[in-house]
Short mmCIF file of C-alpha atoms and ligand atoms in Angstrom, two decimals:
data_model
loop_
_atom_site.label_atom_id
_atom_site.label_comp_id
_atom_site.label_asym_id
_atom_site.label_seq_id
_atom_site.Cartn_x
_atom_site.Cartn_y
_atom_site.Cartn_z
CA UNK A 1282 84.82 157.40 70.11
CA UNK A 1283 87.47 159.51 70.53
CA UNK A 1284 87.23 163.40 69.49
CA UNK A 1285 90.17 166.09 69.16
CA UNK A 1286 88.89 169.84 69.55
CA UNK A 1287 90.65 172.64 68.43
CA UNK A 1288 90.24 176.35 69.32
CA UNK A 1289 92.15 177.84 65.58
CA UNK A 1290 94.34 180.35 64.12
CA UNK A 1291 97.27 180.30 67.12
CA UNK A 1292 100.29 181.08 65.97
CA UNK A 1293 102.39 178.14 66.68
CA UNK A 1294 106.58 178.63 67.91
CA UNK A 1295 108.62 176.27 68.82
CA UNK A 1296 110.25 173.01 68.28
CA UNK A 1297 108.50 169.42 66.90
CA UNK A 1298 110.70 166.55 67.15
CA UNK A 1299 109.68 163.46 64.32
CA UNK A 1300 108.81 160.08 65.84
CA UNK A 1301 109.79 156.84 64.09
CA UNK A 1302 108.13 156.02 61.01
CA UNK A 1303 104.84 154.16 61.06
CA UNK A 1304 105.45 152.66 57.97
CA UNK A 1305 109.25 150.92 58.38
CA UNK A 1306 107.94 149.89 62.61
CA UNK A 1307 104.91 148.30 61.17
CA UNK A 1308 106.99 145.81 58.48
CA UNK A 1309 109.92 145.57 61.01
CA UNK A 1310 107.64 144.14 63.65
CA UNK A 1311 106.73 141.42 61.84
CA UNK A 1312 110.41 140.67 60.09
CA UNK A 1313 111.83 140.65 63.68
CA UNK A 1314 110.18 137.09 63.94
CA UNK A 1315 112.37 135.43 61.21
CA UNK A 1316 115.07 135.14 63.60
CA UNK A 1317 115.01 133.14 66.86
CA UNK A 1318 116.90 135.17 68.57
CA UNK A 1319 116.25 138.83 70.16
CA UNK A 1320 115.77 141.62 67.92
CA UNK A 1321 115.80 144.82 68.91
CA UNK A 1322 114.33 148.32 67.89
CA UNK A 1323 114.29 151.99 68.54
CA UNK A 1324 113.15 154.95 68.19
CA UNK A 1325 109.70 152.28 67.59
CA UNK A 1326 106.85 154.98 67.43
CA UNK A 1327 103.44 154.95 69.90
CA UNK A 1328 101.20 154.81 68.20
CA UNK A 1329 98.20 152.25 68.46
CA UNK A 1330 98.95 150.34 64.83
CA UNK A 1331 102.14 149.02 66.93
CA UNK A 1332 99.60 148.23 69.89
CA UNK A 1333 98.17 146.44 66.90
CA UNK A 1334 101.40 144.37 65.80
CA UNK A 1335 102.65 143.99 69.64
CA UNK A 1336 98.74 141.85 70.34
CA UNK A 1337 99.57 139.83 66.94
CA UNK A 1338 103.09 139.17 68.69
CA UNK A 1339 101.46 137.92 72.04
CA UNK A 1340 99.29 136.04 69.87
CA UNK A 1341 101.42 134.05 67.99
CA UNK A 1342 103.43 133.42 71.78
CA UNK A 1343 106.28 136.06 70.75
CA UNK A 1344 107.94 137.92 73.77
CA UNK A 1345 107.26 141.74 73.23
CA UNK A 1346 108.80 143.93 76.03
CA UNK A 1347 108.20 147.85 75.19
CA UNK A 1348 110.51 150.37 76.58
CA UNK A 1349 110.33 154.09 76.13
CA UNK A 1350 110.94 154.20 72.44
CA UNK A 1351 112.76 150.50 72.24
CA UNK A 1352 110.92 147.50 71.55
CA UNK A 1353 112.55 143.96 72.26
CA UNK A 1354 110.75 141.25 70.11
CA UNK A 1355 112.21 137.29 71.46
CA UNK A 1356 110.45 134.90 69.37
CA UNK A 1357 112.08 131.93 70.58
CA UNK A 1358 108.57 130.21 72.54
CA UNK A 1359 106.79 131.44 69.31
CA UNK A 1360 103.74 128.90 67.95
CA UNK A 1361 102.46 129.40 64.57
CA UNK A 1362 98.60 129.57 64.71
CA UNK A 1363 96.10 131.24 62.90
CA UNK A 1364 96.28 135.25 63.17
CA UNK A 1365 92.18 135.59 63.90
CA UNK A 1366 90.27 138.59 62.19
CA UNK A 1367 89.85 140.91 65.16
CA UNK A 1368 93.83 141.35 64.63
CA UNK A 1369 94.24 141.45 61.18
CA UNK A 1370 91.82 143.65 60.46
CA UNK A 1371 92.73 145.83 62.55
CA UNK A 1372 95.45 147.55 60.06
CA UNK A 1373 96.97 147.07 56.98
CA UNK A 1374 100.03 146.01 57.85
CA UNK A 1375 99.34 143.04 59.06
CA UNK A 1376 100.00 141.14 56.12
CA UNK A 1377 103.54 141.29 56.38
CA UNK A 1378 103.04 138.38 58.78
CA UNK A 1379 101.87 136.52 55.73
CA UNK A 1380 105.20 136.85 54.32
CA UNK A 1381 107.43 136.40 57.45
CA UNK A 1382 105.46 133.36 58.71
CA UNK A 1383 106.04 131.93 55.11
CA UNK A 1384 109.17 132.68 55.29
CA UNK A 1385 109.80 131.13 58.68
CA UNK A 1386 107.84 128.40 58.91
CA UNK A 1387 106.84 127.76 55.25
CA UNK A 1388 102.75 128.49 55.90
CA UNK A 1389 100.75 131.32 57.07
CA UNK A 1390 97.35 131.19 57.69
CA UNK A 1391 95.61 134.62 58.60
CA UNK A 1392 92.53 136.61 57.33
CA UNK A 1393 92.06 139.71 55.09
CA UNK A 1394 94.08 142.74 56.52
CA UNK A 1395 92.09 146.12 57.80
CA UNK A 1396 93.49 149.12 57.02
CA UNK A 1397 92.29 153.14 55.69
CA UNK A 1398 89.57 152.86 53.61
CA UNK A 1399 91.00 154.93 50.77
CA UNK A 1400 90.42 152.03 47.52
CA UNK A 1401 90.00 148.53 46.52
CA UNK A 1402 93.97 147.85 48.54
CA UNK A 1403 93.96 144.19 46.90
CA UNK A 1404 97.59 142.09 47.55
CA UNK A 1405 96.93 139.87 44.97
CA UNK A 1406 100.74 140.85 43.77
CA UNK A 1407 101.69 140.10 47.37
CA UNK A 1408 100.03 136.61 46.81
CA UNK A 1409 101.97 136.40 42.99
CA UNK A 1410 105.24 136.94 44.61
CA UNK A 1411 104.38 134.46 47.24
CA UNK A 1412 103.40 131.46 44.44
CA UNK A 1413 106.13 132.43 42.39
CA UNK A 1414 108.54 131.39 45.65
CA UNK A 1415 106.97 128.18 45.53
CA UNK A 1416 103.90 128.51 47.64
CA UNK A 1417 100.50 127.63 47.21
CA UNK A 1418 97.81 129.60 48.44
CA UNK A 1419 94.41 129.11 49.27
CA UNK A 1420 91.31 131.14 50.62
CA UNK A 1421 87.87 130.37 52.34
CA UNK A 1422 86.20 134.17 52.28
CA UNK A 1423 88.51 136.09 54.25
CA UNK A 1424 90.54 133.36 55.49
CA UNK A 1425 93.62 132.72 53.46
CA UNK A 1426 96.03 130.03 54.00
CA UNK A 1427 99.77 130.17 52.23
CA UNK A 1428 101.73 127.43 52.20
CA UNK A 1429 105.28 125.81 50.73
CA UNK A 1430 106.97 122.40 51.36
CA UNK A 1431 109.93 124.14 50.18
CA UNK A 1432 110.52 127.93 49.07
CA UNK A 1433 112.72 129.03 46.13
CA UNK A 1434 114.54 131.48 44.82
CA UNK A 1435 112.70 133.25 42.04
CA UNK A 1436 112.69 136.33 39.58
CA UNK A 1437 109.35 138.21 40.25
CA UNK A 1438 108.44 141.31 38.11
CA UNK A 1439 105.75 143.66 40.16
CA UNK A 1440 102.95 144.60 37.66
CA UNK A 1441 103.15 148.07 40.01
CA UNK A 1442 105.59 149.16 42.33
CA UNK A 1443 103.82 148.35 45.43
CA UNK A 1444 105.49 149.14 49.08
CA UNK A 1445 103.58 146.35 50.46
CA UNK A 1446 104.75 143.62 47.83
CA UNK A 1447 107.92 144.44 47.64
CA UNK A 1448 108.39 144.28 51.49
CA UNK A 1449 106.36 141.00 51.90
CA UNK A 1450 107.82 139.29 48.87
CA UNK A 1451 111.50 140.15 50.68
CA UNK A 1452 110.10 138.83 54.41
CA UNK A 1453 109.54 135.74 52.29
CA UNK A 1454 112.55 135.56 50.35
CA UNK A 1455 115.16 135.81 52.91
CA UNK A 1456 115.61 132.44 53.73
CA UNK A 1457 114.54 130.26 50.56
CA UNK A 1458 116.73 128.55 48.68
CA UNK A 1459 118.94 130.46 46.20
CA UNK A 1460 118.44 133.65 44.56
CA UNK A 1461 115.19 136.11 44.18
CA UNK A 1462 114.97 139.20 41.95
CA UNK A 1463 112.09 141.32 42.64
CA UNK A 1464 111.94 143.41 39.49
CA UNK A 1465 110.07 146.91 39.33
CA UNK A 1466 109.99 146.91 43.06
CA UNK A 1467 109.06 149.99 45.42
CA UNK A 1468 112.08 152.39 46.53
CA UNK A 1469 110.18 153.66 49.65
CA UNK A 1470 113.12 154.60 52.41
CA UNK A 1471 111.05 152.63 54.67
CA UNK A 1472 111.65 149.43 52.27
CA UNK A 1473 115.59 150.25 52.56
CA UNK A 1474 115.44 150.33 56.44
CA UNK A 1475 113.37 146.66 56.22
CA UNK A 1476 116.50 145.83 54.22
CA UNK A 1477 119.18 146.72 56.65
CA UNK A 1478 117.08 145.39 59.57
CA UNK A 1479 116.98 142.51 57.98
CA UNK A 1480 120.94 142.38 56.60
CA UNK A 1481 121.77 142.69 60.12
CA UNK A 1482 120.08 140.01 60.90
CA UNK A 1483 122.15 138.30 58.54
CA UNK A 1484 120.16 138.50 55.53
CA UNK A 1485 121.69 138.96 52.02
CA UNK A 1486 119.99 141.51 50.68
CA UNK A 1487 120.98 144.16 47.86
CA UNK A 1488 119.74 146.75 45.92
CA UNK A 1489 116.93 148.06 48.38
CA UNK A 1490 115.85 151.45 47.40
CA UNK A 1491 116.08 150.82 43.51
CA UNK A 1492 113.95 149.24 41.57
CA UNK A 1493 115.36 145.87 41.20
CA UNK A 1494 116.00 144.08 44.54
CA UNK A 1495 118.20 140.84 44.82
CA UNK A 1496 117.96 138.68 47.62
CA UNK A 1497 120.11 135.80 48.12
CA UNK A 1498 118.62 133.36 50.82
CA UNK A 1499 119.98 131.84 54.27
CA UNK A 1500 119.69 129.39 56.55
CA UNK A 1501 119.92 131.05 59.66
CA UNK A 1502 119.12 134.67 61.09
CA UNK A 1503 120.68 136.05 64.22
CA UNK A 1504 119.79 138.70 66.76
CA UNK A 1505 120.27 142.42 65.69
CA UNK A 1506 119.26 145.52 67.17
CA UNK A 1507 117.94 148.07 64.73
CA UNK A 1508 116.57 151.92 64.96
CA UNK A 1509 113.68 153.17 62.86
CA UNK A 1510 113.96 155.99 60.16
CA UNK A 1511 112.64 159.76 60.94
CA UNK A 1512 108.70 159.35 59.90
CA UNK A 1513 108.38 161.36 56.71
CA UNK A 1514 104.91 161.64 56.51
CA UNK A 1515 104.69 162.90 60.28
CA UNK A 1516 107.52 165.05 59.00
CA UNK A 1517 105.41 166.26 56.23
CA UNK A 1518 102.36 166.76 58.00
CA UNK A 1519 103.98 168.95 60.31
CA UNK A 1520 106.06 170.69 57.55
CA UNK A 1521 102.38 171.64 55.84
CA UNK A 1522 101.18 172.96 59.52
CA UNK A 1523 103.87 175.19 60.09
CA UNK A 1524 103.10 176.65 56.52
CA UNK A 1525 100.13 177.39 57.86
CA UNK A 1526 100.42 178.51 60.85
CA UNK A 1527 104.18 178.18 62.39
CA UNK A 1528 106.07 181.07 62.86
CA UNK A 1529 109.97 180.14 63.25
CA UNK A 1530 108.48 176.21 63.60
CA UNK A 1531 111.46 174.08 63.73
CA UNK A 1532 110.17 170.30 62.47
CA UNK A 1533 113.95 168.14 64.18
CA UNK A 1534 114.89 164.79 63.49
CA UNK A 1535 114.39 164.78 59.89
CA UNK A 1536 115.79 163.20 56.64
CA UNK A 1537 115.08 166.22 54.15
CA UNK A 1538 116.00 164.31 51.26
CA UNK A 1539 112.73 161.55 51.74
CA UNK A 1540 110.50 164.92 51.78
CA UNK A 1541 112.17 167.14 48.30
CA UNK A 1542 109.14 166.38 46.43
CA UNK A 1543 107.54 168.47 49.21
CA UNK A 1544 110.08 170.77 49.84
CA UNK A 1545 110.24 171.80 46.47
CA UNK A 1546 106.22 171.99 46.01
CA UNK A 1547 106.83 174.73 49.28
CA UNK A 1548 109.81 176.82 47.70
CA UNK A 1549 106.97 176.97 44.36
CA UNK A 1550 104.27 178.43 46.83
CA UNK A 1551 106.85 180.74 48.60
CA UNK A 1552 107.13 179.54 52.24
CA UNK A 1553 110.42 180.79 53.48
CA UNK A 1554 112.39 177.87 54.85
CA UNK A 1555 115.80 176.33 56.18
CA UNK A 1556 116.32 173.22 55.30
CA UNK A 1557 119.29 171.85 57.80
CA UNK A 1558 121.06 168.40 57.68
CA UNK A 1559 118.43 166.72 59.93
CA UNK A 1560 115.66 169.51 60.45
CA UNK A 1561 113.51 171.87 58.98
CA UNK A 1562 112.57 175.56 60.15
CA UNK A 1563 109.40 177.18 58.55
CA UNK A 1564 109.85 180.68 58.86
CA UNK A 1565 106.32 182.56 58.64
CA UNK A 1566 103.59 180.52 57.81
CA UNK A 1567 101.24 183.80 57.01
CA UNK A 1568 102.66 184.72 53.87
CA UNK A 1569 100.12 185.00 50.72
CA UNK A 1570 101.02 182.16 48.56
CA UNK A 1571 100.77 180.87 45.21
CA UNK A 1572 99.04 177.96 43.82
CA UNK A 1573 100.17 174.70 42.59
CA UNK A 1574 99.81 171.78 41.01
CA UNK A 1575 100.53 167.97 42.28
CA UNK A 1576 99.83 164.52 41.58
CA UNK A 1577 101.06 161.70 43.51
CA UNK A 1578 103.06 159.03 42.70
CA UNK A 1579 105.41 156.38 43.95
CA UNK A 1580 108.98 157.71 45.54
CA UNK A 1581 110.56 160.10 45.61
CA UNK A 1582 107.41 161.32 44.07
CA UNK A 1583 104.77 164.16 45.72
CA UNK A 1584 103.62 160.79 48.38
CA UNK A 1585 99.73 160.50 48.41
CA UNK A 1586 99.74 159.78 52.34
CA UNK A 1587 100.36 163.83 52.17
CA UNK A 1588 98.26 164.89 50.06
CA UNK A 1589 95.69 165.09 51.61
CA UNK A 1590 97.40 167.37 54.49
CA UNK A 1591 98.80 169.50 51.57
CA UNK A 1592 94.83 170.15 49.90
CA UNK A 1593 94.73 172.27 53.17
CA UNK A 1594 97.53 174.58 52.24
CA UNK A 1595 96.41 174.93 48.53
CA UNK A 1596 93.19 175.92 50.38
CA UNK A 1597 95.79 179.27 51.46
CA UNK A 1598 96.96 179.91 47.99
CA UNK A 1599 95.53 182.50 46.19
CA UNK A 1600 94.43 181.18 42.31
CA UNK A 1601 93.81 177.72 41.21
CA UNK A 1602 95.62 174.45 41.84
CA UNK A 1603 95.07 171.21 41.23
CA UNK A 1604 95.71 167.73 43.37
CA UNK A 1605 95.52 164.80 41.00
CA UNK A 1606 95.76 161.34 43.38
CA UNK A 1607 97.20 158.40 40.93
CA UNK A 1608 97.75 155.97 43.51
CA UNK A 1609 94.64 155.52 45.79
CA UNK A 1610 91.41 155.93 43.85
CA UNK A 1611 88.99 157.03 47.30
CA UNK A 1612 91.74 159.26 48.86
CA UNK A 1613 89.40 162.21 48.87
CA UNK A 1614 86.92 161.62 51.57
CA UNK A 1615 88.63 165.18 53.12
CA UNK A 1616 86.80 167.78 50.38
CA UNK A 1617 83.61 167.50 51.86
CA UNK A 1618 85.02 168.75 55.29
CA UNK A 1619 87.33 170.99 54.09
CA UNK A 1620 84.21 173.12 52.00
CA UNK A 1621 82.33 172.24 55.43
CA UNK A 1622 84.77 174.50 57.08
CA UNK A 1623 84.91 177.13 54.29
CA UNK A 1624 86.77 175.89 51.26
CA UNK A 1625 86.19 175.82 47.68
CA UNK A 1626 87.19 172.39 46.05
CA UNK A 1627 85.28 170.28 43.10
CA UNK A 1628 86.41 167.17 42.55
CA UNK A 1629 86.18 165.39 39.65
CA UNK A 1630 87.46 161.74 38.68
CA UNK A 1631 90.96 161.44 40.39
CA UNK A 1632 91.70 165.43 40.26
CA UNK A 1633 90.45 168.35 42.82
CA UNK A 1634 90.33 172.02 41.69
CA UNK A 1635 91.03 174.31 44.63
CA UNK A 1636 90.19 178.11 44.10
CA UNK A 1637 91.93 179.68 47.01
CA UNK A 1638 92.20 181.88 48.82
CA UNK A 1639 89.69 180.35 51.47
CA UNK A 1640 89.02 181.75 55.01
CA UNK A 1641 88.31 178.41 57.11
CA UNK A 1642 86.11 178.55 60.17
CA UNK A 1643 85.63 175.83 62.28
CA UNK A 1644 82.98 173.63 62.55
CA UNK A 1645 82.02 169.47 63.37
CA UNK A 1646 84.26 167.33 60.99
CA UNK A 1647 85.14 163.72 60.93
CA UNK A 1648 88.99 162.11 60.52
CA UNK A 1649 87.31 159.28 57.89
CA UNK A 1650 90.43 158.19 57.29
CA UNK A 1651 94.21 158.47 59.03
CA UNK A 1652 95.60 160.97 56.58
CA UNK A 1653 92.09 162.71 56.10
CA UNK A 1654 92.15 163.17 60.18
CA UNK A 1655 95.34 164.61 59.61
CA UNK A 1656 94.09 167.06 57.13
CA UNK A 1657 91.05 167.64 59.91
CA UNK A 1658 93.71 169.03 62.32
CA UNK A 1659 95.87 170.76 60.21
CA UNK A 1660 92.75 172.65 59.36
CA UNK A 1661 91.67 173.12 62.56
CA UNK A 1662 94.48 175.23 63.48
CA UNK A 1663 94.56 177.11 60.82
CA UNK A 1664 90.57 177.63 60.55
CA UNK A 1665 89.12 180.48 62.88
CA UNK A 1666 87.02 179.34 66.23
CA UNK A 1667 86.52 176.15 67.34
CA UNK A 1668 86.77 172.66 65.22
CA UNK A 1669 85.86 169.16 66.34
CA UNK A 1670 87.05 166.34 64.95
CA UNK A 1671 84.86 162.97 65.39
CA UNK A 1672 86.58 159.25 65.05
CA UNK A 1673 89.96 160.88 65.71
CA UNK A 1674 91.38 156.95 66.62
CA UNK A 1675 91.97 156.86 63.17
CA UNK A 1676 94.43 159.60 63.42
CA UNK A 1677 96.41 157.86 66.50
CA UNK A 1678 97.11 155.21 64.31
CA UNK A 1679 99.98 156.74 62.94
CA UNK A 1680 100.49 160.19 64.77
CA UNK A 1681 102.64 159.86 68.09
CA UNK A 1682 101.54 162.11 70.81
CA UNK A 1683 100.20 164.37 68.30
CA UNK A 1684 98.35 166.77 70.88
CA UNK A 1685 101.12 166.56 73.57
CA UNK A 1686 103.10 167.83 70.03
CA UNK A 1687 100.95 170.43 69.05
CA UNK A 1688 100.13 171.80 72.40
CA UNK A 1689 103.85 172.11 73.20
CA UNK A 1690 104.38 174.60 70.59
CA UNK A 1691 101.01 176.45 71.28
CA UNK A 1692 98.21 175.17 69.72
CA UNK A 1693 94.97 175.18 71.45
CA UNK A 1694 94.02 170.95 71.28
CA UNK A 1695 92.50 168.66 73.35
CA UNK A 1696 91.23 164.90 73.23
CA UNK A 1697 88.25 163.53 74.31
CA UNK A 1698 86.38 159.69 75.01
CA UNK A 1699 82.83 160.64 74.32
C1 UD1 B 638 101.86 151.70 51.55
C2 UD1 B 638 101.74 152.59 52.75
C3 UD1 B 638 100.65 153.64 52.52
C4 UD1 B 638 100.87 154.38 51.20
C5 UD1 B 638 101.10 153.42 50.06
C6 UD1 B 638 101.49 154.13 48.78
C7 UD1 B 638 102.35 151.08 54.52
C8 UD1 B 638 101.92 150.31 55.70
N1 UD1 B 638 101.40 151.78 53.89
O1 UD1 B 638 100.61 151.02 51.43
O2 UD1 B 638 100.70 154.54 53.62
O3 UD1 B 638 99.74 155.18 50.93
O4 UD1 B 638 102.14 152.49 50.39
O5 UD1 B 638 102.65 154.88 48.99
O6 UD1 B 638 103.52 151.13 54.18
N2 UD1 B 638 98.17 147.21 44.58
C9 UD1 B 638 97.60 146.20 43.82
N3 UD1 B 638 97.84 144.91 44.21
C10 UD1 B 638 98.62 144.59 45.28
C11 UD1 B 638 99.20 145.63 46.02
C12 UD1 B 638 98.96 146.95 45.65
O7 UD1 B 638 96.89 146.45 42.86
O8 UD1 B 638 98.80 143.40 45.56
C13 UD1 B 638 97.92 148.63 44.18
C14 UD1 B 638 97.12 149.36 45.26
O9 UD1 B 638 95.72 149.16 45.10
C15 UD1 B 638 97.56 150.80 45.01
C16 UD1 B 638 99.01 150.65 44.55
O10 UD1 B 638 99.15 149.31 44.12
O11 UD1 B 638 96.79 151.37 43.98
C17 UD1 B 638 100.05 150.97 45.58
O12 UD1 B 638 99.82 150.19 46.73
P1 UD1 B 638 101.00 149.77 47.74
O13 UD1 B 638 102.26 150.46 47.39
O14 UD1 B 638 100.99 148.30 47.84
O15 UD1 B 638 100.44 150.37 49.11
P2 UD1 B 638 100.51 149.71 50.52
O16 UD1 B 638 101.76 148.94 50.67
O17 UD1 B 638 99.21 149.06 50.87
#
């Protein structure tokens, strides 16, 4: 198990550059093999749900060669077998191979994807989208097989707006025959940058990035290279740190507009900021602030992947706010560590009341989930004395270098095998 420890309350100065984002790298892995040819990507984040993708690659016979930050996927020698359990389950995301082996080769057969455990996370809308294209699908317990002799265009209507659906039922799409309209579909930026990876492959895609998406298939998909969108979530995360402890913090190598929603929620609880073209400088991160209210939603509204880094800044404000999660129904795992280390939050239903303000001091916690361990650290720094933070892989999943990050602009952090 790995453990982060954290001697709190340093002032942190300085500079954070944003990796790529988690989210676009882990569907643009999987789209790259609906070409033949060589696809390549930047600014490809390392973080270990890539590792993930990259062994489902190798798996499936795909040639994966990782540079610093570029990733060069050749599927030309790939074989389309079973993706076993110990890789799927290993994150989420690896059902968008359900979609882009459909979509190549007309059948998938894989098991049950992993992922946080933060709600039920069905994909029966994935699997919807995938029999409304013309496929059949099939399960034995975990193992599900999907299967076409020939896929066709189709209008689909998403019952919700679901980032996973929407990308899957496009991986699918792009090379049926005729015309698909996903209706009601996700606007995520990361769905947009699936889009353009894939256009540039030769895809026909428009729309991305509204709600109705129109995808007109093709035949044949050529090599591209491609570079991944700022993370906005790391972004985030790092935004809510530096309100808590950053003084003159500059966050780089943002897109501000995929974070308003949080930028605005800051400006509400009076952080001092400057938001620049493609960065973000948090001025004093000491100031007394007020409380606020948020519930998540789909974009561009408050995400939930950051709410659960912002509950540790309400924890700062001084009155009563209130975090209401709409889209994951177990995203609150975090409240019992955060009153461990000296907060005051009920929870009750989908909504937690924080009375603030709240001195933290650090104690044992545990990342239960990827977002939760990112709560874990940004209250760690904050929190006075030591915190240690147990099953701290989770938070590797999706945070690049996050120590080598924090340490650089003074934070006391280190990580441990125990
Ligand atoms: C993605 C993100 C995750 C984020 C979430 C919501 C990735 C890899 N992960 O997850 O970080 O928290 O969007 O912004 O991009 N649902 C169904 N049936 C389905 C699919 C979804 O009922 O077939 C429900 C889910 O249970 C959830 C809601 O729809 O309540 C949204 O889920 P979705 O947008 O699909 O999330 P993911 O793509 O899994």
């Amino acid at each position: 198990m790995k453990v982060i420890e954290i001697e709190g309350a340093k002032e942190l100065n300085g500079t954070i550059r944003i990796s790529g984002a988690k989210n676009a790298t882990v569907a643009l892995i999987p789209a790259a093999i609906l070409t033949d040819e060589e696809a390549t990507i930047c600014n490809v984040p390392e973080i270990t749900d890539t590792d993930a993708l990259c062994d489902i690659l190798k798996q499936l016979n795909v040639n994966v060669n990782r540079s610093t930050e570029s990733l060069v996927i050749n599927p030309k020698d790939m074989k389309n077998i079973e993706i076993e359990e110990k890789y799927s389950k290993k994150l989420r995301a690896s059902y968008y191979f359900m979609g882009a082996l459909l979509g190549k080769y007309k059948k998938a057969v894989m098991y049950f994807p992993g992922g946080c455990s933060i709600g039920a996370r069905p994909i029966d809308l994935h699997l919807k989208g995938f029999e409304a294209l013309g496929a059949k699908v099939t399960n034995e317990g975990n193992r599900y097989t999907v299967e076409a002799e020939e896929l066709h265009g189709a209008n689909i209507y998403l019952d919700i707006a679901s980032v996973g659906a929407t990308i899957n039922i496009m991986l699918a799409a792009v090379k049926a025959n005729g015309k698909t309209v996903i209706d009601n579909a996700a606007k995520e930026p990361e769905i947009v940058n699936v889009a353009t990876f894939l256009n540039m492959m030769g895809a026909k895609i428009t729309g991305a990035g509204t709600s109705t998406i129109k995808i007109e298939g093709v035949e044949h998909l050529h090599k591209c290279f491609h570079e991944v969108i700022p993370d906005r979530i790391e972004a985030g995360t790092y935004i809510i740190i530096a309100a808590l402890c950053g003084h003159n913090l500059k966050i780089d190598n943002v897109i501000p507009e995929h974070i308003d929603s949080l930028l605005s929620k800051l400006e509400e609880m009076g952080i001092e900021m400057e938001v620049g073209a493609d960065y973000v400088i948090v001025f004093d991160g000491k100031k007394e602030l007020h409380p606020t209210n948020i519930k998540t939603a789909v974009y561009p509204g408050f995400p939930t992947d950051l709410q659960q880094p912002f509950t540790v800044l309400l924890t700062k404000a001084k009155g009563r706010s209130k975090v209401e999660e709409t889209i994951w129904e177990n995203r609150f795992m975090h409240i019992a560590y955060l009153n461990k280390l000296g907060a005051n939050i009920t929870v009750k239903n989908r909504t937690a009341t924080i009375d603030g303000p709240s001195e933290l001091k650090g104690t044992e916690v545990v990342a239960t989930d990827l977002r939760a361990g990112a709560a874990m650290v940004a209250a760690g720094l904050v929190a006075e004395g030591k915190t240690t933070i147990a099953d701290a892989e989770h938070i590797l999943r999706g945070y690049e270098q996050i120590v080598e990050k924090l340490k650089a602009v003074g934070a006391k952090i280190t990580i441990k095998e125990i």
